[in-house]
Tab-separated table of C-alpha atoms in Angstrom:
chain	number	residue	atom	x	y	z
A	1	MET	CA	-18.672	-8.440	4.170
A	2	ARG	CA	-21.418	-6.502	5.262
A	3	LEU	CA	-21.780	-3.285	6.424
A	4	ALA	CA	-23.626	-1.658	9.720
A	5	PRO	CA	-26.731	0.328	7.825
A	6	GLY	CA	-25.432	4.241	7.580
A	7	THR	CA	-21.476	3.016	7.349
A	8	ALA	CA	-19.826	5.858	5.481
A	9	VAL	CA	-17.290	4.195	2.908
A	10	ALA	CA	-14.781	5.969	1.157
A	11	ALA	CA	-12.555	4.390	-1.278
A	12	VAL	CA	-9.178	4.875	-3.218
A	13	PHE	CA	-8.159	3.191	-6.580
A	14	THR	CA	-5.601	2.161	-9.107
A	15	GLN	CA	-4.290	4.913	-11.470
A	16	ASN	CA	-3.620	2.268	-13.914
A	17	ARG	CA	-5.711	2.684	-16.920
A	18	PHE	CA	-6.175	-1.397	-17.581
A	19	CYS	CA	-7.625	-0.752	-14.298
A	20	ALA	CA	-10.112	-4.564	-14.014
A	21	ALA	CA	-14.062	-4.578	-13.807
A	22	PRO	CA	-14.280	-4.748	-10.356
A	23	VAL	CA	-12.765	-1.931	-9.976
A	24	VAL	CA	-14.527	0.093	-12.647
A	25	LEU	CA	-17.876	-1.032	-11.065
A	26	ALA	CA	-16.521	-0.091	-7.073
A	27	LYS	CA	-15.764	3.336	-8.777
A	28	LYS	CA	-19.415	4.099	-9.566
A	29	HIS	CA	-20.747	2.407	-6.916
A	30	VAL	CA	-19.165	4.082	-3.907
A	31	LYS	CA	-21.339	7.021	-4.768
A	32	ASN	CA	-24.498	5.185	-2.834
A	33	GLU	CA	-24.660	3.469	0.501
A	34	ILE	CA	-22.684	0.556	0.634
A	35	GLN	CA	-24.440	-2.480	1.723
A	36	ALA	CA	-21.502	-4.873	1.244
A	37	LEU	CA	-18.203	-5.375	-0.332
A	38	VAL	CA	-17.516	-8.920	-2.026
A	39	VAL	CA	-14.106	-9.998	-2.237
A	40	ASN	CA	-12.396	-12.802	-4.746
A	41	THR	CA	-8.468	-14.452	-4.952
A	42	GLY	CA	-7.465	-16.123	-7.083
A	43	ASN	CA	-8.903	-14.409	-10.763
A	44	ALA	CA	-7.973	-10.586	-11.537
A	45	ASN	CA	-10.758	-10.119	-13.771
A	46	ALA	CA	-8.244	-7.836	-15.282
A	47	GLY	CA	-8.081	-7.257	-19.205
A	48	THR	CA	-11.522	-9.028	-19.248
A	49	GLY	CA	-13.627	-6.021	-21.547
A	50	ASP	CA	-17.217	-5.953	-21.638
A	51	GLU	CA	-17.714	-9.537	-20.592
A	52	GLY	CA	-15.826	-8.573	-17.157
A	53	LEU	CA	-18.373	-6.022	-16.450
A	54	ARG	CA	-21.006	-8.147	-17.094
A	55	ARG	CA	-19.552	-10.961	-14.550
A	56	ALA	CA	-18.667	-8.652	-11.981
A	57	MET	CA	-21.853	-7.156	-11.829
A	58	GLU	CA	-23.552	-10.758	-12.302
A	59	VAL	CA	-21.935	-11.418	-8.605
A	60	CYS	CA	-22.950	-7.708	-7.044
A	61	ASP	CA	-26.894	-8.583	-8.554
A	62	ALA	CA	-26.938	-11.929	-6.664
A	63	LEU	CA	-25.719	-10.608	-3.705
A	64	ALA	CA	-27.890	-8.348	-3.791
A	65	SER	CA	-30.825	-10.289	-4.494
A	66	HIS	CA	-29.500	-11.970	-1.092
A	67	LEU	CA	-29.604	-8.745	0.989
A	68	GLY	CA	-32.477	-7.278	-0.432
A	69	CYS	CA	-30.782	-4.235	-1.426
A	70	ALA	CA	-29.890	-2.809	-5.074
A	71	PRO	CA	-26.666	-4.121	-6.924
A	72	ASP	CA	-24.827	-0.350	-7.046
A	73	GLU	CA	-24.807	-0.509	-3.447
A	74	ILE	CA	-22.395	-3.701	-3.188
A	75	LEU	CA	-18.189	-3.258	-3.554
A	76	PRO	CA	-16.957	-5.953	-5.985
A	77	PHE	CA	-13.080	-6.704	-5.345
A	78	SER	CA	-10.860	-9.136	-6.977
A	79	THR	CA	-7.443	-9.843	-7.184
A	80	GLY	CA	-5.085	-12.599	-9.340
A	81	VAL	CA	-4.546	-14.170	-12.997
A	82	ILE	CA	-5.355	-11.217	-15.423
A	83	MET	CA	-6.329	-11.831	-18.734
A	84	GLU	CA	-8.965	-14.886	-17.882
A	85	GLN	CA	-12.924	-14.289	-17.511
A	86	LEU	CA	-14.484	-14.646	-13.703
A	87	PRO	CA	-15.718	-18.090	-13.161
A	88	SER	CA	-19.181	-15.694	-11.922
A	89	ASP	CA	-20.696	-19.104	-11.466
A	90	ARG	CA	-18.436	-20.481	-8.835
A	91	ILE	CA	-19.084	-17.580	-7.027
A	92	VAL	CA	-22.852	-16.770	-7.224
A	93	ALA	CA	-22.806	-20.417	-6.179
A	94	ALA	CA	-20.672	-19.856	-3.072
A	95	LEU	CA	-22.909	-17.054	-1.811
A	96	PRO	CA	-25.257	-18.292	0.754
A	97	ARG	CA	-22.337	-20.119	2.686
A	98	ALA	CA	-20.360	-16.844	2.818
A	99	LEU	CA	-23.618	-15.189	4.430
A	100	VAL	CA	-24.236	-17.458	6.949
A	101	HIS	CA	-20.710	-17.848	8.171
A	102	HIS	CA	-19.329	-15.551	10.925
A	103	ASP	CA	-15.431	-15.542	10.431
A	104	ASP	CA	-13.658	-13.121	12.298
A	105	TRP	CA	-10.896	-10.347	10.706
A	106	SER	CA	-7.778	-12.626	11.267
A	107	SER	CA	-9.599	-15.611	8.964
A	108	ALA	CA	-10.529	-12.741	6.152
A	109	ALA	CA	-7.388	-11.598	6.168
A	110	GLU	CA	-6.129	-14.631	5.040
A	111	ALA	CA	-9.036	-15.636	3.254
A	112	ILE	CA	-7.839	-12.774	0.698
A	113	MET	CA	-4.246	-13.920	0.363
A	114	THR	CA	-2.665	-14.804	-3.269
A	115	THR	CA	0.873	-14.929	-3.680
A	116	ASP	CA	1.281	-13.451	0.183
A	117	THR	CA	3.434	-15.874	2.663
A	118	VAL	CA	0.908	-14.515	5.839
A	119	PRO	CA	-2.062	-12.489	6.666
A	120	LYS	CA	-1.614	-9.055	6.882
A	121	ALA	CA	-4.021	-7.622	10.150
A	122	TYR	CA	-3.706	-4.167	12.033
A	123	SER	CA	-5.707	-2.591	15.136
A	124	ARG	CA	-5.686	0.351	17.425
A	125	LYS	CA	-7.835	1.818	19.795
A	126	VAL	CA	-8.142	5.292	20.422
A	127	ARG	CA	-10.047	8.184	22.981
A	128	LEU	CA	-12.305	9.880	21.487
A	129	SER	CA	-14.105	13.209	23.141
A	130	ARG	CA	-17.247	10.563	23.984
A	131	GLY	CA	-15.735	6.844	24.303
A	132	SER	CA	-13.502	4.770	22.800
A	133	ALA	CA	-13.295	3.847	19.294
A	134	VAL	CA	-11.894	1.049	17.335
A	135	VAL	CA	-9.645	0.652	14.489
A	136	THR	CA	-8.778	-2.376	12.436
A	137	GLY	CA	-7.771	-3.246	8.772
A	138	ILE	CA	-6.877	-6.024	6.658
A	139	ALA	CA	-4.632	-6.262	3.256
A	140	LYS	CA	-3.445	-8.632	0.769
A	141	GLY	CA	0.123	-7.850	-1.059
A	142	ALA	CA	3.490	-9.168	-2.481
A	143	GLY	CA	4.856	-8.468	-5.798
A	144	MET	CA	3.392	-5.796	-8.811
A	145	ILE	CA	3.271	-3.465	-6.178
A	146	ARG	CA	3.659	0.523	-6.920
A	147	PRO	CA	0.421	2.015	-4.984
A	148	ASP	CA	-0.533	5.327	-6.457
A	149	MET	CA	-3.495	6.225	-4.188
A	150	ALA	CA	-4.356	2.985	-2.979
A	151	THR	CA	-2.559	-0.609	-2.471
A	152	MET	CA	-3.568	-4.434	-3.712
A	153	LEU	CA	-6.435	-4.660	-1.989
A	154	GLY	CA	-6.866	-3.396	1.922
A	155	PHE	CA	-9.943	-2.952	4.151
A	156	ILE	CA	-9.936	-0.687	7.636
A	157	ALA	CA	-12.744	-0.153	9.062
A	158	THR	CA	-14.037	2.007	12.198
A	159	ASP	CA	-16.633	1.953	14.589
A	160	ALA	CA	-16.555	5.812	15.343
A	161	ARG	CA	-18.755	8.294	13.386
A	162	VAL	CA	-17.896	9.794	10.637
A	163	PRO	CA	-19.352	11.961	7.903
A	164	ARG	CA	-18.610	10.696	4.266
A	165	ARG	CA	-16.688	13.808	3.191
A	166	PRO	CA	-14.486	14.395	5.760
A	167	LEU	CA	-13.515	10.076	5.695
A	168	GLN	CA	-12.350	10.604	2.106
A	169	GLY	CA	-10.241	13.635	2.544
A	170	MET	CA	-9.066	11.529	5.420
A	171	LEU	CA	-7.897	8.048	3.943
A	172	GLU	CA	-6.665	10.698	0.819
A	173	ARG	CA	-4.088	12.092	3.544
A	174	VAL	CA	-3.086	8.763	5.222
A	175	VAL	CA	-2.700	7.389	1.973
A	176	GLU	CA	-0.332	9.706	1.214
A	177	ARG	CA	2.061	8.929	4.628
A	178	SER	CA	1.326	4.733	3.838
A	179	PHE	CA	0.402	2.643	1.189
A	180	ASN	CA	2.455	5.461	-1.335
A	181	CYS	CA	5.370	5.225	0.528
A	182	ILE	CA	6.027	1.679	-0.932
A	183	THR	CA	6.890	-0.229	-3.670
A	184	VAL	CA	8.465	-3.943	-4.147
A	185	ASP	CA	9.092	-3.810	-7.964
A	186	GLY	CA	8.004	-0.324	-9.637
A	187	ASP	CA	4.740	-1.751	-10.933
A	188	THR	CA	1.708	-0.580	-9.952
A	189	SER	CA	-1.711	-3.178	-10.213
A	190	THR	CA	-4.509	-3.156	-12.086
A	191	ASN	CA	-6.894	-4.284	-9.141
A	192	ASP	CA	-5.273	-2.116	-6.301
A	193	SER	CA	-8.425	-0.536	-4.189
A	194	LEU	CA	-8.093	0.522	-0.664
A	195	ILE	CA	-11.521	0.988	1.204
A	196	LEU	CA	-12.039	3.370	4.936
A	197	ALA	CA	-15.858	2.140	6.203
A	198	ALA	CA	-16.819	4.030	9.160
A	199	THR	CA	-19.619	2.202	10.576
A	200	GLY	CA	-20.926	5.331	13.200
A	201	GLN	CA	-21.601	2.486	15.697
A	202	GLY	CA	-19.166	3.613	17.924
A	203	PRO	CA	-18.534	7.349	19.520
A	204	ALA	CA	-19.034	10.183	16.846
A	205	ALA	CA	-15.781	12.056	15.890
A	206	SER	CA	-17.629	15.422	16.667
A	207	SER	CA	-14.856	17.673	16.678
A	208	ARG	CA	-11.782	18.504	15.564
A	209	ARG	CA	-9.049	16.915	17.779
A	210	ASP	CA	-11.374	13.316	17.640
A	211	LEU	CA	-11.063	13.684	13.973
A	212	LEU	CA	-6.927	14.311	13.941
A	213	LYS	CA	-7.169	11.036	16.847
A	214	LEU	CA	-8.812	9.197	14.609
A	215	GLU	CA	-6.243	10.010	11.601
A	216	VAL	CA	-3.661	9.676	13.470
A	217	ALA	CA	-5.044	6.351	14.236
A	218	ILE	CA	-5.892	5.443	10.561
A	219	GLY	CA	-2.545	6.416	9.353
A	220	GLU	CA	-0.452	4.066	12.423
A	221	VAL	CA	-3.051	0.566	10.992
A	222	ALA	CA	-2.481	1.858	7.092
A	223	ARG	CA	1.264	1.873	7.930
A	224	SER	CA	1.256	-0.981	9.620
A	225	LEU	CA	-0.173	-3.119	7.127
A	226	ALA	CA	1.511	-1.262	4.082
A	227	GLN	CA	5.244	-2.247	5.637
A	228	ALA	CA	3.694	-5.684	6.062
A	229	ILE	CA	3.089	-5.928	2.440
A	230	VAL	CA	6.860	-4.765	1.721
A	231	ARG	CA	8.164	-7.351	4.223
A	232	ASP	CA	6.194	-9.582	2.754
A	233	GLY	CA	7.544	-8.906	-1.166
A	234	GLU	CA	7.770	-11.829	-3.424
A	235	GLY	CA	10.768	-13.506	-2.662
A	236	ALA	CA	12.107	-10.197	-0.540
A	237	THR	CA	14.827	-10.715	2.538
A	238	LYS	CA	15.108	-7.121	3.403
A	239	PHE	CA	12.792	-4.398	4.532
A	240	VAL	CA	14.720	-1.253	3.285
A	241	THR	CA	14.055	2.109	3.841
A	242	ILE	CA	15.085	5.194	1.978
A	243	GLU	CA	14.857	8.496	3.204
A	244	VAL	CA	15.880	11.151	1.521
A	245	GLU	CA	16.574	14.388	3.253
A	246	ARG	CA	17.113	18.287	2.692
A	247	GLY	CA	15.471	18.315	-0.706
A	248	ARG	CA	13.251	21.518	-2.372
A	249	ASP	CA	10.438	19.908	-1.663
A	250	VAL	CA	8.401	16.060	-1.038
A	251	ALA	CA	7.940	15.178	-4.910
A	252	GLU	CA	11.710	16.005	-5.603
A	253	CYS	CA	12.768	14.098	-2.392
A	254	ARG	CA	10.087	11.302	-3.822
A	255	ARG	CA	12.158	11.550	-6.840
A	256	VAL	CA	14.842	10.617	-5.502
A	257	ALA	CA	13.821	7.508	-3.323
A	258	TYR	CA	11.901	5.474	-5.954
A	259	SER	CA	15.507	6.411	-8.027
A	260	ILE	CA	16.883	3.890	-5.973
A	261	ALA	CA	14.487	1.919	-4.530
A	262	HIS	CA	13.068	1.324	-8.121
A	263	SER	CA	16.790	0.249	-9.778
A	264	PRO	CA	17.507	-3.448	-10.227
A	265	LEU	CA	21.128	-2.402	-9.459
A	266	VAL	CA	21.124	-1.559	-6.124
A	267	LYS	CA	18.122	-4.138	-4.974
A	268	THR	CA	20.641	-7.200	-6.161
A	269	ALA	CA	23.469	-5.264	-4.291
A	270	PHE	CA	20.436	-5.223	-1.083
A	271	PHE	CA	19.928	-8.847	-2.013
A	272	ALA	CA	23.979	-10.060	-1.684
A	273	SER	CA	24.311	-7.752	0.997
A	274	ASP	CA	27.359	-5.534	-1.361
A	275	PRO	CA	27.027	-1.978	-0.306
A	276	ASN	CA	27.837	-0.931	-4.017
A	277	LEU	CA	27.885	2.709	-3.217
A	278	GLY	CA	28.453	3.614	-7.399
A	279	ARG	CA	25.242	2.031	-7.879
A	280	ILE	CA	22.997	4.104	-5.633
A	281	LEU	CA	24.778	7.268	-6.204
A	282	ALA	CA	23.397	6.548	-9.917
A	283	ALA	CA	20.455	6.107	-9.024
A	284	ILE	CA	19.963	9.293	-7.602
A	285	GLY	CA	22.060	10.763	-10.525
A	286	ASN	CA	19.670	8.605	-12.957
A	287	SER	CA	16.109	10.829	-10.763
A	288	GLY	CA	15.780	13.156	-12.835
A	289	VAL	CA	16.089	16.124	-10.897
A	290	ARG	CA	16.851	19.345	-12.199
A	291	GLY	CA	19.449	20.906	-11.023
A	292	LEU	CA	20.947	18.918	-8.800
A	293	ASP	CA	24.461	19.342	-7.490
A	294	THR	CA	25.913	16.091	-6.915
A	295	ALA	CA	28.854	17.203	-4.658
A	296	LYS	CA	26.632	18.741	-2.210
A	297	VAL	CA	25.369	14.399	-1.937
A	298	ASP	CA	26.173	12.992	1.508
A	299	LEU	CA	24.854	8.777	1.920
A	300	PHE	CA	24.301	7.409	4.812
A	301	ILE	CA	23.660	3.582	4.936
A	302	ASP	CA	22.249	3.336	8.780
A	303	GLU	CA	24.446	5.517	10.257
A	304	VAL	CA	27.489	5.030	8.413
A	305	ARG	CA	28.148	7.714	5.989
A	306	VAL	CA	30.016	6.333	2.942
A	307	ALA	CA	29.885	9.329	1.082
A	308	HIS	CA	30.732	12.869	1.288
A	309	ARG	CA	29.873	15.830	-1.480
A	310	GLY	CA	30.064	13.307	-4.082
A	311	GLY	CA	32.907	10.654	-3.508
A	312	ARG	CA	33.511	8.414	-0.979
A	313	ASP	CA	33.704	9.436	2.721
A	314	ALA	CA	37.313	9.291	3.293
A	315	ALA	CA	36.813	7.880	6.694
A	316	TYR	CA	34.374	4.559	5.254
A	317	ARG	CA	35.408	0.970	5.564
A	318	GLU	CA	33.784	-1.538	3.259
A	319	GLU	CA	32.775	-3.789	6.213
A	320	GLU	CA	30.886	-1.382	7.470
A	321	GLY	CA	28.652	-1.264	5.068
A	322	VAL	CA	28.246	-4.653	4.342
A	323	ALA	CA	27.771	-5.088	8.346
A	324	ALA	CA	24.574	-2.410	7.422
A	325	MET	CA	23.512	-4.269	4.588
A	326	LYS	CA	23.714	-7.709	6.066
A	327	LYS	CA	20.714	-6.659	8.398
A	328	SER	CA	17.129	-7.986	7.624
A	329	GLU	CA	16.403	-4.613	7.880
A	330	PHE	CA	18.376	-1.415	7.311
A	331	THR	CA	18.004	2.194	6.280
A	332	VAL	CA	19.674	4.011	3.252
A	333	ARG	CA	19.939	7.853	3.658
A	334	ALA	CA	20.409	10.589	1.001
A	335	VAL	CA	21.101	13.875	1.799
A	336	LEU	CA	20.492	16.330	-0.856
A	337	ASN	CA	21.672	19.757	0.530
A	338	ARG	CA	19.698	21.818	-0.983
A	339	GLY	CA	16.078	22.736	0.967
A	340	LYS	CA	14.847	21.447	3.621
A	341	THR	CA	12.170	18.864	2.925
A	342	SER	CA	12.305	15.679	3.574
A	343	ALA	CA	9.917	12.110	2.523
A	344	THR	CA	10.678	8.193	3.254
A	345	VAL	CA	9.647	5.476	1.296
A	346	TRP	CA	9.854	1.084	2.062
A	347	THR	CA	11.073	-1.081	-0.405
A	348	CYS	CA	12.952	-4.285	-0.635
A	349	ASP	CA	15.631	-5.933	-1.921
A	350	LEU	CA	15.010	-8.637	-4.970
A	351	SER	CA	15.954	-12.182	-5.246
A	352	PHE	CA	16.461	-15.069	-6.940
A	353	ASP	CA	12.779	-16.351	-5.387
A	354	TYR	CA	11.299	-13.048	-7.038
A	355	VAL	CA	11.902	-14.464	-10.392
A	356	LYS	CA	11.453	-17.976	-10.076
A	357	ILE	CA	8.010	-16.788	-8.286
A	358	ASN	CA	7.384	-14.266	-11.313
A	359	ALA	CA	8.738	-16.163	-14.401
């Protein structure tokens, strides 16, 4: 993916300490003026030591020689099998063909898939004071999803003109409301990378109002991509929104939400459409929130209140919970009744196919 001259680039990467060789290089290179991104699937180039770094750099060197730029003006990305050396010779040999191949966003979204079952691409237009700007993004991811300041692989671009510093701040805020609110299996990948590029080929985001409007559009694209990853979770049959309300702060609410979303017992109950309330309440109680008064907690599945003040709601009938959980999309809402803050996490169920795919 070649970038227009003067493109501003912002990035966030995995917090996994065993990060892949391309992540190590991209973190260093992103401070420069970036000319192109090079992405491969099938091999993550993670857990490959110094040789992995050498091979990732070999790809950057080769692409730079074709484009007439410096190797540290290339950002490399990889996804696939871990602990196998990158076949850099094959990638280098394919670069000339890639350079003359003019594909669209949809084709790129399909090309970066691994265990994904569908390509993920979204686009929005936003009206700024000096004209309309476009925001388009693609992403891949289906398993090993519990992002921390990133996603598996994601690339978002806008033709608006935005300086690098505000662009980076914009991306970090957007990520907190999108990719950092999803989980498939609780595992953070070694290769998570998310790029936001502003080419400047369109109108300038010249005012605070413009920047806010652009951030909203970028957020819509990011949220759509993030939710698409959960919907495409390996073997997933249910898309579940977990809302935690009336906590003391966002961190506390997220802690409870992730405790629910990461419980294998809860996730298998989602798959079976079994409103096993004890599992959900146990996950809330196991979240590690200090001073949580369980006698104040209410629990809902969609609009059905299933637990009130820490116990089964007297009016609740199990067939109501089953009906709610049988839907392909539903919401689990926990009300802590100890503050005014809320948080939302999106997750999926855990099915037979997840085990088959990952075995």
